[in-house]
Short mmCIF file of C-alpha atoms in Angstrom, two decimals:
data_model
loop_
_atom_site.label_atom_id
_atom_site.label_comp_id
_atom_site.label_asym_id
_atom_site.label_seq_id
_atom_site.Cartn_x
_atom_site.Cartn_y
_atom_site.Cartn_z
CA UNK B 23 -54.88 212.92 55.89
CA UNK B 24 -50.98 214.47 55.55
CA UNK B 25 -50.59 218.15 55.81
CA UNK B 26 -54.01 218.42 57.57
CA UNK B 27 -54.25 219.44 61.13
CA UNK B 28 -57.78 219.51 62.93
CA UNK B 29 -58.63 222.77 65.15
CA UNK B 30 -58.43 220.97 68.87
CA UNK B 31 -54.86 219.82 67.71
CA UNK B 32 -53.65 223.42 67.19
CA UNK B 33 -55.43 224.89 69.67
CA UNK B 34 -53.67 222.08 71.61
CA UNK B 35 -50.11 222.80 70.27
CA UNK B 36 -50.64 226.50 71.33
CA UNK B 37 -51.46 226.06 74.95
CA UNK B 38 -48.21 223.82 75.51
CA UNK B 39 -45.79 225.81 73.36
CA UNK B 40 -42.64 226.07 75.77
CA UNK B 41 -40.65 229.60 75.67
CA UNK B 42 -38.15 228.43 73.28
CA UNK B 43 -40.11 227.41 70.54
CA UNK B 44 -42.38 230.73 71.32
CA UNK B 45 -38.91 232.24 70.62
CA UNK B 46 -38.92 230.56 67.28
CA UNK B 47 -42.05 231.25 65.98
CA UNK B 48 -41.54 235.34 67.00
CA UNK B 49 -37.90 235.00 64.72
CA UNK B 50 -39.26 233.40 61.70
CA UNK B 51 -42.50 236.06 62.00
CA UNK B 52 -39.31 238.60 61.71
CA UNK B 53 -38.57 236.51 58.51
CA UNK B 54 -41.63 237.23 56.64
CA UNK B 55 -41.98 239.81 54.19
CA UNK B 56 -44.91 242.05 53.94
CA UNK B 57 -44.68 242.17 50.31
CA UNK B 58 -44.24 238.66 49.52
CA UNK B 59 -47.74 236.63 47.93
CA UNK B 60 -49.70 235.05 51.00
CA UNK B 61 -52.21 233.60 48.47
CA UNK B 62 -53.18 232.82 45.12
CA UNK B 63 -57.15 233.01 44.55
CA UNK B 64 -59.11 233.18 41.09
CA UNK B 65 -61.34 235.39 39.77
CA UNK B 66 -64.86 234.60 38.95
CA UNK B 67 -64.62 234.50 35.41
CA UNK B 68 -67.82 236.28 34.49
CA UNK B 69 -66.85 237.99 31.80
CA UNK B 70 -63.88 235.42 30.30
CA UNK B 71 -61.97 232.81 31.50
CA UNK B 72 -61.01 233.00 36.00
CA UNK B 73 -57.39 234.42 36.44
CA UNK B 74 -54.75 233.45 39.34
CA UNK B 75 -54.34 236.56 41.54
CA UNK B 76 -51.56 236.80 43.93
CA UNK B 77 -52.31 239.00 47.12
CA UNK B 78 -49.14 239.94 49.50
CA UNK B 79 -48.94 239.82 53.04
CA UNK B 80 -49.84 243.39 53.54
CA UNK B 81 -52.84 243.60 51.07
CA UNK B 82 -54.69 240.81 53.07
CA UNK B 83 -53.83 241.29 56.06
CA UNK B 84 -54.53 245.21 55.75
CA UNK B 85 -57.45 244.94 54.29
CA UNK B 86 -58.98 242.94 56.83
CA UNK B 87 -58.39 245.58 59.45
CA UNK B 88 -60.06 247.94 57.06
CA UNK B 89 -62.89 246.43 56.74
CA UNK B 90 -63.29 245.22 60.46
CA UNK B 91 -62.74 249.17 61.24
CA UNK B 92 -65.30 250.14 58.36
CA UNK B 93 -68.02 247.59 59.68
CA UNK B 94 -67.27 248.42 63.04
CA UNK B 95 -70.03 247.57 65.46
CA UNK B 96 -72.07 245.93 63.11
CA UNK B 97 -69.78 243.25 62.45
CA UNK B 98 -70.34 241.20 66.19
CA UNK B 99 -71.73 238.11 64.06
CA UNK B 100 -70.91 237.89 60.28
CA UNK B 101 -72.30 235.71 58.30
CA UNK B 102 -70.01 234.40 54.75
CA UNK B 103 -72.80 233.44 52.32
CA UNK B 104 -70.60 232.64 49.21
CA UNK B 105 -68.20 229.47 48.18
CA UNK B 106 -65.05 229.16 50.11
CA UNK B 107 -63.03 229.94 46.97
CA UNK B 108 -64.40 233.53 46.89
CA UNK B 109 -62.53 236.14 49.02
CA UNK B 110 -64.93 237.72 51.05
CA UNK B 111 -65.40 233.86 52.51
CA UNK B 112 -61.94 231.76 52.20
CA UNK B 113 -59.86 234.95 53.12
CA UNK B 114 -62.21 237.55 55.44
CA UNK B 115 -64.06 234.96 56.77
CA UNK B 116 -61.13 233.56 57.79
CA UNK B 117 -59.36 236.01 59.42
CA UNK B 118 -62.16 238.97 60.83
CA UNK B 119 -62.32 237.25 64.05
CA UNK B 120 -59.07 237.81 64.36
CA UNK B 121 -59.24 241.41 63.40
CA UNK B 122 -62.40 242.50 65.73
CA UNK B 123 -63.25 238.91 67.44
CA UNK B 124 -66.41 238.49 66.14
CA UNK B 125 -67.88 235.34 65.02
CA UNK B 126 -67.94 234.18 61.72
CA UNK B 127 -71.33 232.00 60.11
CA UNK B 128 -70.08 229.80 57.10
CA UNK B 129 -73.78 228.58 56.72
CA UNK B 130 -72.60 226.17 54.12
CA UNK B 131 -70.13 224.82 51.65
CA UNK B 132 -71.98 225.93 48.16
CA UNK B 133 -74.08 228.31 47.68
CA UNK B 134 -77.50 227.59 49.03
CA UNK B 135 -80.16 230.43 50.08
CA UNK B 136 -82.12 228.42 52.45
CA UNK B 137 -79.07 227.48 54.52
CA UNK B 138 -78.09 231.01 54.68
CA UNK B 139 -82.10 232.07 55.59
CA UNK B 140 -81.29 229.48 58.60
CA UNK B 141 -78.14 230.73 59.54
CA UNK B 142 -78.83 233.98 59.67
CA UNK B 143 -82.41 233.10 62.16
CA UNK B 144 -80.53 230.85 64.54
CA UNK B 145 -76.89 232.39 64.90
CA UNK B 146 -78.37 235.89 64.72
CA UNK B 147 -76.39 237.17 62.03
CA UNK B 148 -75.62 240.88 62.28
CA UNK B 149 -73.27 241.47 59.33
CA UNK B 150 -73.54 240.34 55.63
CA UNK B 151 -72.34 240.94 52.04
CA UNK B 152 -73.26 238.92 48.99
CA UNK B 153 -74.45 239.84 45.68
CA UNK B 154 -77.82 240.68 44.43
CA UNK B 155 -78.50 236.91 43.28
CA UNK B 156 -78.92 236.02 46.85
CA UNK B 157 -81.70 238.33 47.76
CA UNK B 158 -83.40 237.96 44.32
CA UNK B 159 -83.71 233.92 45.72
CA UNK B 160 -84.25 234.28 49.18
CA UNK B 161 -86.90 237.18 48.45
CA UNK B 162 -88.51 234.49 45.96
CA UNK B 163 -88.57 231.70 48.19
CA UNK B 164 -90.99 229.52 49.69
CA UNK B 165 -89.61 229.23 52.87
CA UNK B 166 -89.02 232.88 53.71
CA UNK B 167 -91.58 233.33 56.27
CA UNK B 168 -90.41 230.44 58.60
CA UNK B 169 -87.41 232.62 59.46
CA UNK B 170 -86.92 235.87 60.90
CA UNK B 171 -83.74 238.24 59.69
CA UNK B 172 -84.11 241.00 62.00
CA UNK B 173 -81.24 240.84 63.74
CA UNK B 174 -78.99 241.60 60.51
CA UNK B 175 -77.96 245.70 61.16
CA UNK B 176 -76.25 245.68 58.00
CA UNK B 177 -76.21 244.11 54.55
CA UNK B 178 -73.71 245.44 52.08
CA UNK B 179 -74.45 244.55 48.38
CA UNK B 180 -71.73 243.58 45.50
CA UNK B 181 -72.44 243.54 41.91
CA UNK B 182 -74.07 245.21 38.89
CA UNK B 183 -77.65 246.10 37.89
CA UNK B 184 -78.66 246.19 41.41
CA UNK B 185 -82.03 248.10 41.78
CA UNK B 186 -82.58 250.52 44.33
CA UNK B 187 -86.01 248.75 44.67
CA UNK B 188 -84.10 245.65 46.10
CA UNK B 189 -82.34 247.22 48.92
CA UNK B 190 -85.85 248.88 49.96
CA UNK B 191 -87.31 245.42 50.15
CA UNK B 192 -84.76 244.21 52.02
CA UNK B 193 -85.03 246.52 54.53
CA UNK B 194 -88.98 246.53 54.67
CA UNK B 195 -89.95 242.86 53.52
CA UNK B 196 -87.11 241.38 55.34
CA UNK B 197 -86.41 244.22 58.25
CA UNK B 198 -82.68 244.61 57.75
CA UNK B 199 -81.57 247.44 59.53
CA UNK B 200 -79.18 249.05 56.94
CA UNK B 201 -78.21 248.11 53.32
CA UNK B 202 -75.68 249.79 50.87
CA UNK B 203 -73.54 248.79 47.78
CA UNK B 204 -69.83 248.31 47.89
CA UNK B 205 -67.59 247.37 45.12
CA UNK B 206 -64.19 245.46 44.78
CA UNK B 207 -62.50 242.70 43.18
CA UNK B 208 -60.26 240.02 43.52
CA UNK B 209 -57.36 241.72 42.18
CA UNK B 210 -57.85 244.59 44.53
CA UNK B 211 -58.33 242.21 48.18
CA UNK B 212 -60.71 244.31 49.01
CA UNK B 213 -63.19 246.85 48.75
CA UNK B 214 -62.61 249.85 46.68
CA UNK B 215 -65.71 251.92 47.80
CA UNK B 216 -69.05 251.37 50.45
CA UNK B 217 -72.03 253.11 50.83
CA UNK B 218 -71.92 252.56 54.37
CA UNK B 219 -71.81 255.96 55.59
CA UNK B 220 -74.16 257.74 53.04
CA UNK B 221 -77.54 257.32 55.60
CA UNK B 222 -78.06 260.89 55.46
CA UNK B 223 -79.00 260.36 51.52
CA UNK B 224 -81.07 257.64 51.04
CA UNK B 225 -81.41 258.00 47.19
CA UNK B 226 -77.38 258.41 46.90
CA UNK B 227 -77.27 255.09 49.66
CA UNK B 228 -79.12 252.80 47.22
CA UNK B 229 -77.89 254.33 44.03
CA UNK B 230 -73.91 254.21 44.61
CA UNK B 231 -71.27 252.20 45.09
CA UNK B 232 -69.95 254.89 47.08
CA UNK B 233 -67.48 256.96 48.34
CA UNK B 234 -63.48 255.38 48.34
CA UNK B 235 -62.27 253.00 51.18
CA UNK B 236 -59.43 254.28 53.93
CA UNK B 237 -56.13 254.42 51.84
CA UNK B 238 -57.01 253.70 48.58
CA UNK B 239 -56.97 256.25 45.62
CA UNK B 240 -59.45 256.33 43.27
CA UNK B 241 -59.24 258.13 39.79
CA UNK B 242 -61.76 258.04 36.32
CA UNK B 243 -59.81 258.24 33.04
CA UNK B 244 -60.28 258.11 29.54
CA UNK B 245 -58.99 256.56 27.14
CA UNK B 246 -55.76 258.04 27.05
CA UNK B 247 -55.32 257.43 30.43
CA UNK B 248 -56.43 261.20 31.27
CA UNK B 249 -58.40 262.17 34.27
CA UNK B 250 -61.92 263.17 33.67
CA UNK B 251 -64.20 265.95 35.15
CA UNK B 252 -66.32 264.98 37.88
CA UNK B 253 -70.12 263.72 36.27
CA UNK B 254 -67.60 262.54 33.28
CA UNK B 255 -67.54 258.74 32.44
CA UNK B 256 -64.50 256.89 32.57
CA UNK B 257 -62.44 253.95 33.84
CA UNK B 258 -62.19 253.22 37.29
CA UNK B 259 -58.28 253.38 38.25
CA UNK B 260 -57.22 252.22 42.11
CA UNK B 261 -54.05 252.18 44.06
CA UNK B 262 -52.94 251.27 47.41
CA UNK B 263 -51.36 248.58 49.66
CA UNK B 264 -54.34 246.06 48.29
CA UNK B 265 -53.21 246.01 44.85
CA UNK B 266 -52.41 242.35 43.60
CA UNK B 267 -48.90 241.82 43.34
CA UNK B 268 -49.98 240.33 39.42
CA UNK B 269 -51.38 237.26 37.78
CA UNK B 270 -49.59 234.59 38.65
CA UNK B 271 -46.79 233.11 35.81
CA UNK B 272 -48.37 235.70 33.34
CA UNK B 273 -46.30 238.94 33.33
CA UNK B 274 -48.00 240.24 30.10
CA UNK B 275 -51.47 240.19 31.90
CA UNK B 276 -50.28 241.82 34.77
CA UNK B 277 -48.40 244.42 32.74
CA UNK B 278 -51.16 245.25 30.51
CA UNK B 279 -53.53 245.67 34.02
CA UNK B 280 -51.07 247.28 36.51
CA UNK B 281 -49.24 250.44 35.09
CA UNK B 282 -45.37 251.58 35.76
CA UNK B 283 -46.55 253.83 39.28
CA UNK B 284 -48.63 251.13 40.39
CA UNK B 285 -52.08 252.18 39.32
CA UNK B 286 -55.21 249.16 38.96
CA UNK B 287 -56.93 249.61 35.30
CA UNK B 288 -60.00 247.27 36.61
CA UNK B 289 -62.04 247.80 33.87
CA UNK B 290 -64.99 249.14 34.98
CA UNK B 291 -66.81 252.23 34.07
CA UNK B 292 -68.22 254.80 36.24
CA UNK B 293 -69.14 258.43 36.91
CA UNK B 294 -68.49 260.38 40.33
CA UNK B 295 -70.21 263.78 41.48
CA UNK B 296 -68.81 266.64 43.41
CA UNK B 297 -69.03 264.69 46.70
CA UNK B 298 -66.79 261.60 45.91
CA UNK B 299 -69.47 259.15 45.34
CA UNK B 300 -68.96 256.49 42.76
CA UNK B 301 -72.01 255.42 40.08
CA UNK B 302 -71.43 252.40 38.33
CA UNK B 303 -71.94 252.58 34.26
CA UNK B 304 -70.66 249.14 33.52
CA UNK B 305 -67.85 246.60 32.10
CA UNK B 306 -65.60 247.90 29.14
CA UNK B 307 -65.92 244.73 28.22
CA UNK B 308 -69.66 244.22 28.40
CA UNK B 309 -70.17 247.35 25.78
CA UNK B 310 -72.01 245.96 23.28
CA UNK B 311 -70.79 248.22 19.86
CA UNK B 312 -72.96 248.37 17.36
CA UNK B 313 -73.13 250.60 14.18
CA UNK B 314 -76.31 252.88 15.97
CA UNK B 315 -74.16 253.17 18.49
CA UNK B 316 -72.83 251.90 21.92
CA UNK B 317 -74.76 249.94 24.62
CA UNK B 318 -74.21 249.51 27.97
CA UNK B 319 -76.36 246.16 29.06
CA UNK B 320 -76.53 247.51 32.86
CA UNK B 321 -78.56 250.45 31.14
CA UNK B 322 -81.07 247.93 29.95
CA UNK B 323 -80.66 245.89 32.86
CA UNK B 324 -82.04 248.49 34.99
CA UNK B 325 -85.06 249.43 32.90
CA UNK B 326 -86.30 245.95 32.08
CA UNK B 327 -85.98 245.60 35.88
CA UNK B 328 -88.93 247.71 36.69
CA UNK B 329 -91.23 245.96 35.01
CA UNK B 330 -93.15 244.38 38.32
CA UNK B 331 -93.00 240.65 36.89
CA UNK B 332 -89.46 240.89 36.70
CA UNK B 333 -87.14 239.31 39.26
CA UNK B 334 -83.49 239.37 38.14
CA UNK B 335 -82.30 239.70 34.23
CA UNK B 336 -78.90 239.40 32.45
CA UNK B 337 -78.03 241.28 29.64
CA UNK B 338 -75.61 240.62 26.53
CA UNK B 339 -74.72 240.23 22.98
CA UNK B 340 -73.98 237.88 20.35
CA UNK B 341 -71.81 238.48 17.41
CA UNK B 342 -74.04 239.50 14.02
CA UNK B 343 -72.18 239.92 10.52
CA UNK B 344 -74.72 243.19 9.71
CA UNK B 345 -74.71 245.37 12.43
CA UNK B 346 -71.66 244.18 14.62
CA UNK B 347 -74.02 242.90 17.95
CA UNK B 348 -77.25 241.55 19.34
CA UNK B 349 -78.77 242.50 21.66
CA UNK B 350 -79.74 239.94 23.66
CA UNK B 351 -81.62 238.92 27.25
CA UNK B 352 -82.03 236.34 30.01
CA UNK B 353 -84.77 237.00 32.29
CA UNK B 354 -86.50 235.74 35.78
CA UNK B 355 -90.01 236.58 36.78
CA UNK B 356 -91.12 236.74 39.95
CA UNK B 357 -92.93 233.98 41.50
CA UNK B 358 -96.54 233.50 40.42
CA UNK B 359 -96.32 236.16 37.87
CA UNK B 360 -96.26 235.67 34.10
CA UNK B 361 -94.92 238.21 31.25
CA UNK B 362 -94.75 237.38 27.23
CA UNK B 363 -91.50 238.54 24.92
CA UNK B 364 -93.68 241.49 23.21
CA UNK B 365 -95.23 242.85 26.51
CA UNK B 366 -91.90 243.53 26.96
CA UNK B 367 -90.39 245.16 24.52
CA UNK B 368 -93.82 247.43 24.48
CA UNK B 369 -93.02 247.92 27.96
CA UNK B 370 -89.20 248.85 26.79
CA UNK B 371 -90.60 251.00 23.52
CA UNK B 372 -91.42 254.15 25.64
CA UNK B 373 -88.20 254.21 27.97
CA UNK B 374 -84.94 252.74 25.34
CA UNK B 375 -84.03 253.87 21.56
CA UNK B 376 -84.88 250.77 19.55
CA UNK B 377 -81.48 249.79 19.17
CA UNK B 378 -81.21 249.39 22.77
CA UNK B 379 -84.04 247.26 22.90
CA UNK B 380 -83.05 243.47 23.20
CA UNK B 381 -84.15 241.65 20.18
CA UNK B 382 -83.98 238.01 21.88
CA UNK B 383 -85.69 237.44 24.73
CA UNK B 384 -85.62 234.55 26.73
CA UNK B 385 -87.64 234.11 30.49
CA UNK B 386 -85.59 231.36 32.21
CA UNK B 387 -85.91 229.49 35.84
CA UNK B 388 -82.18 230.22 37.08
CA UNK B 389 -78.64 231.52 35.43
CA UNK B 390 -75.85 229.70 34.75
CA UNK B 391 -73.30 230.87 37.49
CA UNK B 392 -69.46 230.69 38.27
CA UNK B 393 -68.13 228.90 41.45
CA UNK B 394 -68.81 232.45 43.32
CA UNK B 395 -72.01 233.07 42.46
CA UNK B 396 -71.21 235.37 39.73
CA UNK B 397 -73.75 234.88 36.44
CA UNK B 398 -71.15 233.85 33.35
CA UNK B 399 -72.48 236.24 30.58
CA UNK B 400 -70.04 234.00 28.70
CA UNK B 401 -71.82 230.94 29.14
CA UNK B 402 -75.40 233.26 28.50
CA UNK B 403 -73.89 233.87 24.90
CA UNK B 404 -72.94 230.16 24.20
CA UNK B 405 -76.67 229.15 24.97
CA UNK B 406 -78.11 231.61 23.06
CA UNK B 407 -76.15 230.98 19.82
CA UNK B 408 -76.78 227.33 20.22
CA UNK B 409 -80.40 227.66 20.14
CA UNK B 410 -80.77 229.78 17.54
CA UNK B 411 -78.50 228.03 15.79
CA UNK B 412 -80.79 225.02 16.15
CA UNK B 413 -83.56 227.15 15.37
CA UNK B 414 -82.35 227.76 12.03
#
């Protein structure tokens, strides 16, 4: 196949390289410039349609390092559970065995929990981070028992609504040595904030995203683009040298996300105490407005959670001409157990306002998910309206 070489070729290529091509390669490396795009990758889409986002030199490259530094001796054997078109695969995976010369697991093309379960019990996996899908399956699965994940020392969770319940399991059901949240995106390369270090707090450890990465700033703002007080809820800004250079051919998108001094309006709500750690609130674009008042579907998320039948759940809205939004949910049980729509919103009566409470309800085998895993809320709406649609 043209412009394809295999890895024996290269590695090939390398070991004969005479002095005056090594010469060559060392001048053109001279030629490259830090800040010019190294890749384009999309975003998930799970909240609208995937955008192109170009990362520099310096934001991938850099934030590799980071993250080999911030993993540090747990990352001997790290294992890259997600698609190859997601960054924490086609891009880290890539390149952390570079950064710290560990070995990197792909345990398979698409995403696929038992071939991860496998990996993890024959390579001896030491190092992961996925979302909270993953766990919710492999948790659920038939096959758990025929494979041990002891030797993972740290798991690092990305992603919303993820209960504090599910990190506890994973250490105790599944004896992973540590677990923590982090959170990122694609338009920052990297991770923003980790958990990591907060083992002294257990509660804070499972409960936030955490505290900000090496040289990144971090700032909540309001509307107005004003810094809030600390406990205040507002926008999660970021800037640093992993900031996307901007969405490719679209320099309105890029201008209405990236501000004149550089500064990342990702569109995420959160709050932040007195010690720097971040709690996530939700998606300014997940707020579901309604004429009672605003709600945040990770606030629902979380309650209809700990109802013990439920596995995983997916909250959003649909567009209503009387009171602006409905309020709407997917949800997963857990295997072998069985829940109807009005035990549920009983069980919801005496911990929401009754606005808050979803009014449909569906219980459903698996979500309809992006290329990285993600759950498309988008596509949740579209099924919804069709039914009821059909309904009526």
């Amino acid at each position: 196949m043209r412009s394809t070489h295999t890895y024996n070729d290269l590695i090939k290529r390398g070991g004969v390289q005479s002095m005056e091509k090594n010469d060559l390669f060392y001048k053109r490396e001279l030629w490259i410039d830090p800040g010019s795009p190294l890749s384009i990758l999309f975003t998930s889409g799970s909240t609208g349609h995937p955008k192109p986002v170009v990362l520099t030199n310096i934001a991938i490259v850099n934030s590799t390092k980071i993250l080999a530094n911030h993993f540090g001796a747990f990352c001997l054997r790290y294992c890259a559970p997600l698609s190859m078109v997601h960054i924490s695969t086609g891009i880290r995976g890539a390149l952390l065995p570079s950064a710290t010369r560990c070995t990197v697991i792909i345990p398979s093309q698409a995403y696929d929990a038992a071939a991860v379960m496998r990996a993890i019990d024959e390579e001896k996996c030491t190092c992961m981070m996925a979302g909270p899908a993953l766990f919710h399956n492999i948790l659920a699965h038939s096959d758990r028992h025929k494979y041990s994940m002891t030797s993972l020392q740290y798991v690092s969770l990305s992603g919303t609504s993820i209960k504090p319940e599910l990190l506890r399991k994973l250490e105790t059901e599944l004896g992973i040595g540590r677990t923590g949240q982090v959170y990122g995106m694609t338009e920052s390369a990297s991770l923003l904030t980790s958990s990591l270090y907060a083992k002294s707090n257990d509660n804070r450890k499972h409960t936030s995203i955490g505290q900000c990465m090496p040289h990144i700033e971090l700032k909540l703002v309001n509307d107005n683009g004003i810094t809030v007080p600390i406990g205040i809820q507002g926008e999660v800004w970021a800037r640093g040298y992993s900031v996307m250079h901007g969405y490719y051919n679209d320099c309105e998108k890029t201008a209405e996300t990236i501000t004149d001094d550089g500064w990342l309006r990702t569109g995420d709500l959160a709050k932040m105490d007195q010690d720097g750690y971040f709690y996530f609130v939700g998606r300014k674009k997940e707020i579901i407005i309604r004429d009672t008042g605003n709600v945040y579907p990770i606030e629902i998320e979380m309650v209809i959670g700990e109802h013990p039948s439920v596995s995983e759940v997916h909250v959003f809205s649909i567009p209503d001409s009387f009171t602006d939004a409905v309020v709407c949910a997917f949800v997963a049980l857990q295997p072998t157990m069985t829940c109807e729509v009005e035990e549920l919103k009983l069980f919801l009566s005496d911990k929401l306002a009754a606005y808050k409470i979803p009014e449909h309800i569906r219980f459903v085998g698996n979500f309809p998910r992006t290329s990285t895993g993600k759950v498309s809320k988008l596509k949740l709406a579209e099924i919804m309206v069709k039914e009821i649609n059909t309904i009526s």
